[in-house]
Amino acid sequence: DSFSVSLDELTPDTANLLKAAEQLKNSDIPVAFPTETVYGLGADATRSAAVNGIYKAKQRPSDNPLIVHFASLEQLRKLLSHGSDPMHSHLNGHATDGRSEELIPKIYHPLISRFWPGPLTIILPNPTDSLLAPEVTAGLGTFGARIPRNILALALIKQADVPVAAPSANASTKPSPTAAEHVAYDLDGRIETIIDGGPCDVGVESTVVDGLSNPPLVLRPGGVSIEQLRSCSGWEATEIGYKNAAEQGSQPKAPGMKYRHYSPKAPVILYEIGKSAPTLTELRDYLGPQRKLGVITTKRWRVDPISTEINDQTITSPDKKRYSELINHKRGFAGMLQSMHQTSDPGAAMQVHQVQRTHSTWQLAEIPLGSDIANIARGIFAALRELDREQVDAIFVEGIDDLEGDTAAAVMNRLRKAAQLKVAG
Ligand code: TXA
Ligand code: MG
């Protein structure tokens, strides 16, 4: 394999990592660890009691299949070789190298060499007599496998020497954790160990792909884009297998009507391109008269905070209709903000701040995520959590354009799930 981790030097950090690996291997209390996407809550995927510990800590019913994390292809092949061929596995422990190449379906080989270690999960057949605990696969004949590229994750899994089942390390329904503090906030008292690797690089979960179906499918958008996938041999015809914007309802939904996911305490109001804008009255009806509103702006281009004039120099769309949709979206969002929040200091809008309106009882806490899509992905979950800490009553999010690519689509996919009320655009 083209990557390796050495734990030869015994520093306090490696001692702690070894201790965490020991817990992962032997305890039924899961261990939180960083990955390049989001923090994971890991357990030995071969032990039911350990996997159940994940659901207990997250306070979530165990109805979803979990992704299984490996430190190397060798470790993955070892799992796949067990039980898939009784003759081999019983006589030799596991299959020989030449044969084990075939254990991973050929369709995945180009993806593995290009994207692993990295934010990609592949769906594999679960061998008969698999060592994986049934709680991991939720009764399916397949399982999701991934090799993360975070060095601490790789070291932990390698040292524990077990396949590691790990969903995101948040409490059920909350935004995924992209920093160790987020995990501590949600799971304090429920777990014993968090490995702190600083903020996550990518910020949204891995892309999940199914190469066992024809054509191959993207089951969840994430860190690897569909364009990147389609450029790989055998993946040219890859299709989207999750609900995209067009398939999702655009009607405003009452709070509590939908299953909550990625949600902060405050209801999320997502302002989406191509949908009709809410009136100020509608929003006031929804939120009441005396409220503090959190706003996450994505500043795809500059808006004058006073005049609704839009500086459109950074909007580039060859499609005229799309261009005017984008302009209208931005103008609508700016207008909405202005009607709630009259500031005379445009520079202040660039900072996280709170503004007391002079002629109403609305307050605003604003987090600008900037225009870069990778930065937006990296910051979106943390922004939702930060506004909860500010104790806002609702969070107004300026959506981005799905057509900007898969990272944008991944962000919007998560935001649509988080949103309690879908308005606008
Ligand atoms: O980025 C990530 O993937 C993060 C970090 C911690 O690695 N992990 C993560 O794991 O998001 P988890 O267990 O929450 O992801 C579960 C999702 C399921 O909702 C499903 O979409 C997909 O992975 N999945 C897992 N096993 C599957 C299977 N056998 N068939 C189809 N989808 C599966
Ligand atoms: Mg999750």
Coordinates of C-alpha atoms and ligand atoms in Angstrom, one line a residue:
D1 CA 0.0 0.0 0.0
S2 CA 1.2 3.5 -0.7
F3 CA 0.7 4.9 2.7
S4 CA 1.8 3.8 6.2
V5 CA 1.8 5.0 9.8
S6 CA 4.5 4.6 12.3
L7 CA 4.0 4.5 16.0
D8 CA 7.6 3.6 16.8
E9 CA 8.4 6.8 18.8
L10 CA 6.7 6.8 22.1
T11 CA 5.6 10.3 22.9
P12 CA 2.7 11.3 25.3
D13 CA 0.6 11.6 22.1
T14 CA 1.4 8.2 20.9
A15 CA 0.8 6.7 24.3
N16 CA -2.7 8.3 24.3
L17 CA -3.3 7.0 20.9
L18 CA -2.3 3.5 21.9
K19 CA -4.7 3.7 24.9
A20 CA -7.5 4.8 22.6
A21 CA -6.8 1.9 20.3
E22 CA -6.9 -0.4 23.3
Q23 CA -10.3 0.9 24.2
L24 CA -11.5 0.6 20.7
K25 CA -10.5 -3.0 20.6
N26 CA -11.7 -4.1 24.0
S27 CA -14.3 -1.7 25.4
D28 CA -18.0 -1.3 24.5
I29 CA -17.8 2.5 24.8
P30 CA -17.0 4.0 21.4
V31 CA -14.0 6.2 20.7
A32 CA -14.3 9.5 18.8
F33 CA -11.6 10.3 16.3
P34 CA -11.0 12.8 13.5
T35 CA -11.3 12.0 9.8
E36 CA -10.8 14.4 6.9
T37 CA -14.6 14.6 6.5
V38 CA -16.2 14.8 10.0
Y39 CA -15.4 13.3 13.4
G40 CA -16.4 9.6 13.6
L41 CA -17.6 7.6 16.6
G42 CA -15.8 4.3 16.2
A43 CA -16.3 0.8 17.5
D44 CA -15.0 -2.6 16.6
A45 CA -17.2 -3.6 13.7
T46 CA -16.9 -7.3 14.5
R47 CA -18.5 -7.1 18.0
S48 CA -22.2 -6.4 18.4
A49 CA -21.9 -5.0 22.0
A50 CA -19.3 -2.5 20.7
V51 CA -21.5 -1.5 17.8
N52 CA -24.5 -1.1 20.0
G53 CA -22.4 1.2 22.2
I54 CA -22.4 3.7 19.2
Y55 CA -26.1 3.8 19.1
K56 CA -26.3 4.2 22.9
A57 CA -23.9 7.1 22.9
K58 CA -25.6 8.9 19.9
Q59 CA -29.1 8.0 21.3
R60 CA -30.2 6.8 17.9
P61 CA -32.1 3.8 16.9
S62 CA -29.9 1.2 15.1
D63 CA -31.8 1.2 11.8
N64 CA -29.1 2.6 9.5
P65 CA -26.1 0.7 8.0
L66 CA -22.8 2.0 9.2
I67 CA -19.6 2.7 7.2
V68 CA -16.7 0.4 8.1
H69 CA -13.3 2.1 8.2
F70 CA -10.0 0.4 7.4
A71 CA -6.3 1.5 7.7
S72 CA -5.2 -0.4 4.6
L73 CA -6.3 -2.5 1.6
E74 CA -4.7 -5.4 3.3
Q75 CA -6.9 -5.1 6.3
L76 CA -10.0 -4.8 4.0
R77 CA -9.0 -7.9 2.0
K78 CA -8.5 -9.8 5.2
L79 CA -12.1 -9.1 6.2
L80 CA -13.4 -10.0 2.7
S81 CA -11.4 -13.2 2.5
H82 CA -12.9 -14.6 5.7
G83 CA -15.8 -16.9 5.0
S84 CA -16.1 -16.0 1.3
D85 CA -14.4 -19.3 0.4
P86 CA -14.6 -21.8 3.2
M87 CA -11.9 -24.0 1.7
H88 CA -9.4 -21.2 1.7
S89 CA -10.3 -19.5 4.9
H90 CA -10.4 -22.7 6.9
L91 CA -7.2 -24.1 5.6
N92 CA -5.0 -21.0 5.3
G93 CA -6.5 -18.4 7.6
H94 CA -7.0 -16.1 4.7
A95 CA -6.6 -16.1 0.9
T96 CA -3.4 -15.7 -0.9
D97 CA -2.5 -12.3 -2.5
G98 CA -3.2 -13.2 -6.1
R99 CA -6.7 -14.5 -5.2
S100 CA -7.5 -11.7 -2.8
E101 CA -7.2 -9.1 -5.6
E102 CA -10.5 -10.5 -6.9
L103 CA -12.1 -10.0 -3.5
I104 CA -12.7 -6.3 -4.3
P105 CA -14.9 -6.1 -7.4
K106 CA -12.8 -4.9 -10.4
I107 CA -15.1 -1.9 -11.0
Y108 CA -13.7 -0.3 -7.8
H109 CA -10.1 -0.7 -8.6
P110 CA -9.7 2.6 -10.4
L111 CA -11.5 4.5 -7.7
I112 CA -9.4 2.9 -5.0
S113 CA -6.1 3.8 -6.6
R114 CA -7.3 7.4 -7.2
F115 CA -9.3 8.3 -4.1
W116 CA -8.1 6.2 -1.2
P117 CA -7.2 7.1 1.4
G118 CA -9.9 9.8 1.1
P119 CA -13.5 10.8 1.3
L120 CA -15.0 7.9 -0.7
T121 CA -17.1 5.0 0.6
I122 CA -17.7 2.0 -1.6
I123 CA -20.5 -0.6 -1.3
L124 CA -19.2 -4.1 -1.2
P125 CA -20.9 -7.5 -0.9
N126 CA -20.7 -8.7 2.7
P127 CA -19.2 -12.3 2.6
T128 CA -21.3 -15.1 3.9
D129 CA -20.2 -15.9 7.4
S130 CA -18.9 -12.3 7.5
L131 CA -17.1 -11.3 10.7
L132 CA -19.0 -8.0 10.7
A133 CA -21.6 -7.7 13.4
P134 CA -25.2 -7.7 12.0
E135 CA -25.8 -4.3 13.6
V136 CA -23.3 -2.8 11.1
T137 CA -25.1 -3.9 8.0
A138 CA -28.6 -3.4 9.3
G139 CA -29.6 -6.7 7.6
L140 CA -28.3 -5.8 4.1
G141 CA -26.1 -8.2 2.1
T142 CA -23.7 -5.4 1.5
F143 CA -21.6 -3.0 3.6
G144 CA -19.9 0.4 3.1
A145 CA -16.1 0.5 3.3
R146 CA -13.7 3.4 3.4
I147 CA -10.1 4.2 4.1
P148 CA -9.9 7.7 5.5
R149 CA -6.9 10.0 4.9
N150 CA -6.6 11.5 8.3
I151 CA -3.3 10.3 9.8
L152 CA -4.7 9.9 13.3
A153 CA -7.6 7.9 12.1
L154 CA -5.2 5.6 10.1
A155 CA -2.9 5.2 13.1
L156 CA -5.8 4.4 15.5
I157 CA -7.4 1.8 13.2
K158 CA -4.0 0.2 12.3
Q159 CA -3.1 -0.1 16.0
A160 CA -6.6 -1.4 17.1
D161 CA -6.3 -3.9 14.2
V162 CA -10.0 -4.3 13.8
P163 CA -12.4 -2.9 11.2
V164 CA -14.0 0.2 12.7
A165 CA -17.7 1.0 12.3
A166 CA -18.1 4.8 12.6
P167 CA -20.9 7.2 11.9
S168 CA -20.5 10.9 12.6
A169 CA -19.8 11.6 16.3
N170 CA -22.7 13.9 16.9
A171 CA -25.8 13.3 19.1
S172 CA -28.7 12.0 16.9
T173 CA -30.4 14.8 14.9
K174 CA -27.5 17.3 15.5
P175 CA -25.2 18.8 12.8
S176 CA -22.1 16.6 12.1
P177 CA -19.1 17.4 14.2
T178 CA -16.2 19.1 12.4
A179 CA -14.1 19.8 15.5
A180 CA -13.4 17.9 18.8
E181 CA -15.3 20.5 20.8
H182 CA -18.5 19.6 18.8
V183 CA -18.1 16.0 19.9
A184 CA -17.5 17.0 23.5
Y185 CA -20.5 19.2 23.5
D186 CA -22.8 16.5 22.2
L187 CA -21.5 13.4 23.9
D188 CA -20.0 14.6 27.2
G189 CA -20.6 11.9 29.8
R190 CA -21.5 9.3 27.2
I191 CA -18.0 8.5 25.9
E192 CA -14.5 8.5 27.5
T193 CA -12.2 9.4 24.7
I194 CA -12.0 11.9 21.9
I195 CA -8.9 12.1 19.8
D196 CA -8.5 15.8 18.9
G197 CA -7.1 16.3 15.4
G198 CA -8.2 19.9 15.0
P199 CA -10.9 21.0 12.5
C200 CA -11.8 18.7 9.6
D201 CA -10.5 19.4 6.1
V202 CA -13.6 18.6 4.1
G203 CA -16.5 19.3 6.5
V204 CA -19.1 17.1 4.8
E205 CA -19.2 13.3 4.9
S206 CA -17.7 10.9 2.3
T207 CA -19.3 10.3 -1.1
V208 CA -21.0 6.9 -1.0
V209 CA -20.9 5.0 -4.3
D210 CA -22.5 1.8 -5.4
G211 CA -20.6 0.1 -8.2
L212 CA -22.5 -3.2 -7.8
S213 CA -25.5 -1.7 -9.6
N214 CA -25.6 -0.9 -13.3
P215 CA -25.1 2.0 -14.0
P216 CA -23.0 2.8 -10.9
L217 CA -24.8 5.2 -8.5
V218 CA -23.8 7.9 -6.1
L219 CA -25.8 7.2 -3.0
R220 CA -24.7 10.2 -1.0
P221 CA -22.9 13.3 -2.4
G222 CA -19.7 14.2 -0.5
G223 CA -16.0 14.9 -0.7
V224 CA -15.5 13.3 -4.1
S225 CA -17.4 14.8 -7.0
I226 CA -19.5 13.0 -9.7
E227 CA -17.3 14.6 -12.3
Q228 CA -14.2 13.0 -10.7
L229 CA -16.0 9.6 -10.5
R230 CA -17.1 9.8 -14.2
S231 CA -13.5 10.4 -15.3
C232 CA -12.6 6.9 -14.0
S233 CA -12.8 3.8 -16.2
G234 CA -16.1 2.0 -15.8
W235 CA -17.7 5.0 -14.1
E236 CA -18.4 7.2 -17.1
A237 CA -22.2 6.6 -16.8
T238 CA -22.5 7.1 -13.1
E239 CA -25.9 8.4 -12.0
I240 CA -27.2 10.2 -9.0
G241 CA -29.0 7.7 -6.7
Y242 CA -30.0 10.2 -4.0
K243 CA -32.9 12.7 -4.0
N244 CA -31.7 15.8 -5.7
A245 CA -33.2 19.3 -5.5
A246 CA -35.8 18.7 -8.3
E247 CA -37.2 15.7 -6.6
Q248 CA -37.6 17.3 -3.2
G249 CA -40.6 19.2 -2.1
S250 CA -40.4 23.0 -2.3
Q251 CA -43.4 23.7 -0.2
P252 CA -42.8 25.3 3.2
K253 CA -43.1 22.6 5.9
A254 CA -44.3 23.1 9.4
P255 CA -41.7 22.7 12.1
G256 CA -41.5 19.1 13.5
M257 CA -43.2 17.7 10.4
K258 CA -40.1 16.1 9.0
Y259 CA -37.4 13.8 10.4
R260 CA -34.7 16.0 11.9
H261 CA -31.1 15.5 10.7
Y262 CA -28.0 17.8 10.9
S263 CA -30.3 20.2 12.8
P264 CA -29.3 22.7 15.4
K265 CA -31.8 23.6 18.2
A266 CA -33.1 26.6 16.2
P267 CA -35.2 25.9 13.2
V268 CA -33.2 26.3 9.9
I269 CA -34.8 28.3 7.2
L270 CA -33.1 27.6 3.9
Y271 CA -33.2 30.2 1.2
E272 CA -33.0 28.4 -2.1
I273 CA -32.3 29.4 -5.7
G274 CA -35.3 28.9 -8.0
K275 CA -38.0 28.9 -5.4
S276 CA -40.3 31.8 -4.5
A277 CA -39.3 34.1 -1.7
P278 CA -41.1 34.3 1.6
T279 CA -42.6 37.6 2.5
L280 CA -41.4 39.4 5.6
T281 CA -44.9 38.8 7.1
E282 CA -44.6 35.1 6.5
L283 CA -41.4 35.0 8.3
R284 CA -42.7 37.1 11.2
D285 CA -45.7 34.9 11.5
Y286 CA -43.4 31.9 11.7
L287 CA -41.0 33.4 14.2
G288 CA -42.9 35.9 16.2
P289 CA -42.2 39.5 16.8
Q290 CA -39.4 39.5 19.3
R291 CA -36.6 37.4 18.1
K292 CA -33.0 36.9 17.5
L293 CA -32.2 35.7 14.0
G294 CA -29.1 33.8 13.1
V295 CA -27.9 34.4 9.5
I296 CA -25.4 32.4 7.5
T297 CA -24.5 34.2 4.3
T298 CA -22.5 32.6 1.6
K299 CA -21.6 35.8 -0.3
R300 CA -21.4 34.5 -3.7
W301 CA -21.0 38.0 -4.8
R302 CA -21.0 41.4 -3.1
V303 CA -24.3 43.0 -2.2
D304 CA -24.6 46.6 -1.1
P305 CA -26.2 46.4 2.3
I306 CA -28.1 49.6 1.9
S307 CA -29.3 49.9 -1.7
T308 CA -29.9 46.3 -2.9
E309 CA -27.6 47.1 -5.7
I310 CA -25.8 44.0 -6.7
N311 CA -22.2 43.9 -7.9
D312 CA -22.5 41.0 -10.2
Q313 CA -18.9 40.9 -11.5
T314 CA -18.3 37.5 -9.9
I315 CA -21.4 35.8 -11.2
T316 CA -20.4 33.8 -14.2
S317 CA -23.1 31.7 -15.9
P318 CA -23.2 31.1 -19.7
D319 CA -26.8 30.3 -19.2
K320 CA -28.9 33.5 -19.4
K321 CA -31.9 32.1 -17.6
R322 CA -29.7 30.7 -14.8
Y323 CA -27.9 34.0 -14.6
S324 CA -31.1 35.9 -14.0
E325 CA -32.2 33.3 -11.4
L326 CA -29.0 33.8 -9.6
I327 CA -29.3 37.6 -9.6
N328 CA -32.9 37.3 -8.4
H329 CA -31.9 34.9 -5.7
K330 CA -29.2 37.2 -4.4
R331 CA -31.5 40.2 -4.6
G332 CA -34.2 38.4 -2.7
F333 CA -31.9 37.3 0.0
A334 CA -30.4 40.8 0.4
G335 CA -33.8 42.3 0.5
M336 CA -34.9 39.9 3.2
L337 CA -31.9 40.7 5.3
Q338 CA -32.3 44.4 4.8
S339 CA -35.9 44.4 5.9
M340 CA -34.9 42.8 9.2
H341 CA -31.6 44.4 9.7
Q342 CA -30.7 47.9 8.8
T343 CA -27.1 48.5 9.4
S344 CA -25.3 51.7 8.4
D345 CA -21.9 49.9 8.6
P346 CA -21.4 47.6 5.6
G347 CA -18.0 46.6 7.0
A348 CA -19.6 45.2 10.1
A349 CA -21.5 42.7 8.0
M350 CA -18.2 41.0 7.3
Q351 CA -17.8 40.0 11.0
V352 CA -19.6 37.6 13.3
H353 CA -21.6 40.1 15.2
Q354 CA -24.9 41.1 16.7
V355 CA -26.9 44.1 15.7
Q356 CA -29.6 45.7 17.7
R357 CA -32.1 47.2 15.3
T358 CA -33.2 50.6 16.2
H359 CA -36.8 50.4 15.1
S360 CA -37.8 46.9 16.0
T361 CA -37.0 44.1 18.5
W362 CA -35.1 41.9 16.0
Q363 CA -31.6 41.0 16.6
L364 CA -29.2 39.5 14.2
A365 CA -26.1 37.2 14.6
E366 CA -24.4 36.8 11.3
I367 CA -21.8 34.3 10.1
P368 CA -20.4 35.0 6.6
L369 CA -18.8 31.8 5.1
G370 CA -17.4 33.6 2.1
S371 CA -17.6 32.6 -1.6
D372 CA -15.3 29.6 -1.8
I373 CA -17.4 26.3 -1.9
A374 CA -14.7 24.3 -0.1
N375 CA -14.7 26.8 2.7
I376 CA -18.5 26.8 2.9
A377 CA -18.4 23.0 3.2
R378 CA -15.7 23.2 5.8
G379 CA -17.6 25.8 7.9
I380 CA -21.3 25.0 7.5
F381 CA -21.8 22.6 10.4
A382 CA -19.7 24.7 12.8
A383 CA -21.7 27.8 11.8
L384 CA -25.0 26.0 12.7
R385 CA -23.6 25.0 16.0
E386 CA -22.1 28.5 16.7
L387 CA -25.5 30.1 16.1
D388 CA -27.1 27.7 18.6
R389 CA -24.5 28.9 21.2
E390 CA -25.7 32.4 20.4
Q391 CA -29.2 31.2 21.3
V392 CA -30.8 32.5 18.2
D393 CA -34.5 31.6 17.6
A394 CA -34.1 30.7 14.0
I395 CA -31.3 30.3 11.5
F396 CA -31.6 31.8 8.0
V397 CA -29.2 30.2 5.5
E398 CA -28.4 31.6 2.1
G399 CA -28.3 28.5 -0.1
I400 CA -25.8 28.0 -2.8
D401 CA -26.2 26.8 -6.4
D402 CA -26.3 23.0 -6.8
L403 CA -24.9 23.5 -10.3
E404 CA -21.6 24.7 -8.8
G405 CA -20.6 21.1 -8.5
D406 CA -20.8 18.2 -6.2
T407 CA -19.4 19.9 -3.1
A408 CA -22.1 22.5 -3.5
A409 CA -24.6 19.7 -4.0
A410 CA -23.3 17.9 -0.9
V411 CA -23.7 21.1 1.2
M412 CA -27.3 21.7 -0.1
N413 CA -28.1 18.0 0.4
R414 CA -27.3 18.4 4.1
L415 CA -29.0 21.8 4.4
R416 CA -32.2 20.5 2.9
K417 CA -32.2 17.8 5.5
A418 CA -31.5 20.3 8.3
A419 CA -34.2 22.8 7.2
Q420 CA -37.4 23.0 9.0
L421 CA -38.9 25.5 6.7
K422 CA -38.0 25.7 3.1
V423 CA -38.6 29.1 1.6
A424 CA -37.5 31.4 -1.0
G425 CA -35.1 32.1 -3.8
Ligands
TXA1 O1 -17.4 10.8 6.0 C1 -18.0 9.7 6.5 O2 -18.4 8.8 5.7 C2 -18.2 9.7 8.0 C3 -16.9 9.6 8.7 C4 -17.0 9.4 10.2 O3 -16.0 8.7 8.1 N1 -19.0 8.5 8.3 C5 -20.3 8.4 8.1 O4 -20.8 7.2 8.4 O5 -21.0 9.3 7.6 P1 -22.3 6.7 8.5 O6 -22.2 5.4 9.1 O7 -23.1 7.8 9.2 O8 -22.8 6.6 7.1 C6 -23.8 5.8 6.8 C7 -24.4 6.0 5.5 C8 -25.8 5.4 5.4 O9 -26.7 6.4 5.7 C9 -25.8 5.0 3.9 O10 -26.0 6.2 3.2 C10 -24.4 4.6 3.6 O11 -23.6 5.2 4.6 N2 -24.3 3.1 3.7 C11 -23.7 2.4 4.6 N3 -23.8 1.1 4.3 C12 -24.5 1.0 3.2 C13 -25.0 -0.1 2.4 N4 -24.7 -1.4 2.7 N5 -25.7 0.2 1.3 C14 -26.0 1.5 1.0 N6 -25.6 2.5 1.7 C15 -24.9 2.3 2.8
MG2 MG -24.2 11.3 10.4

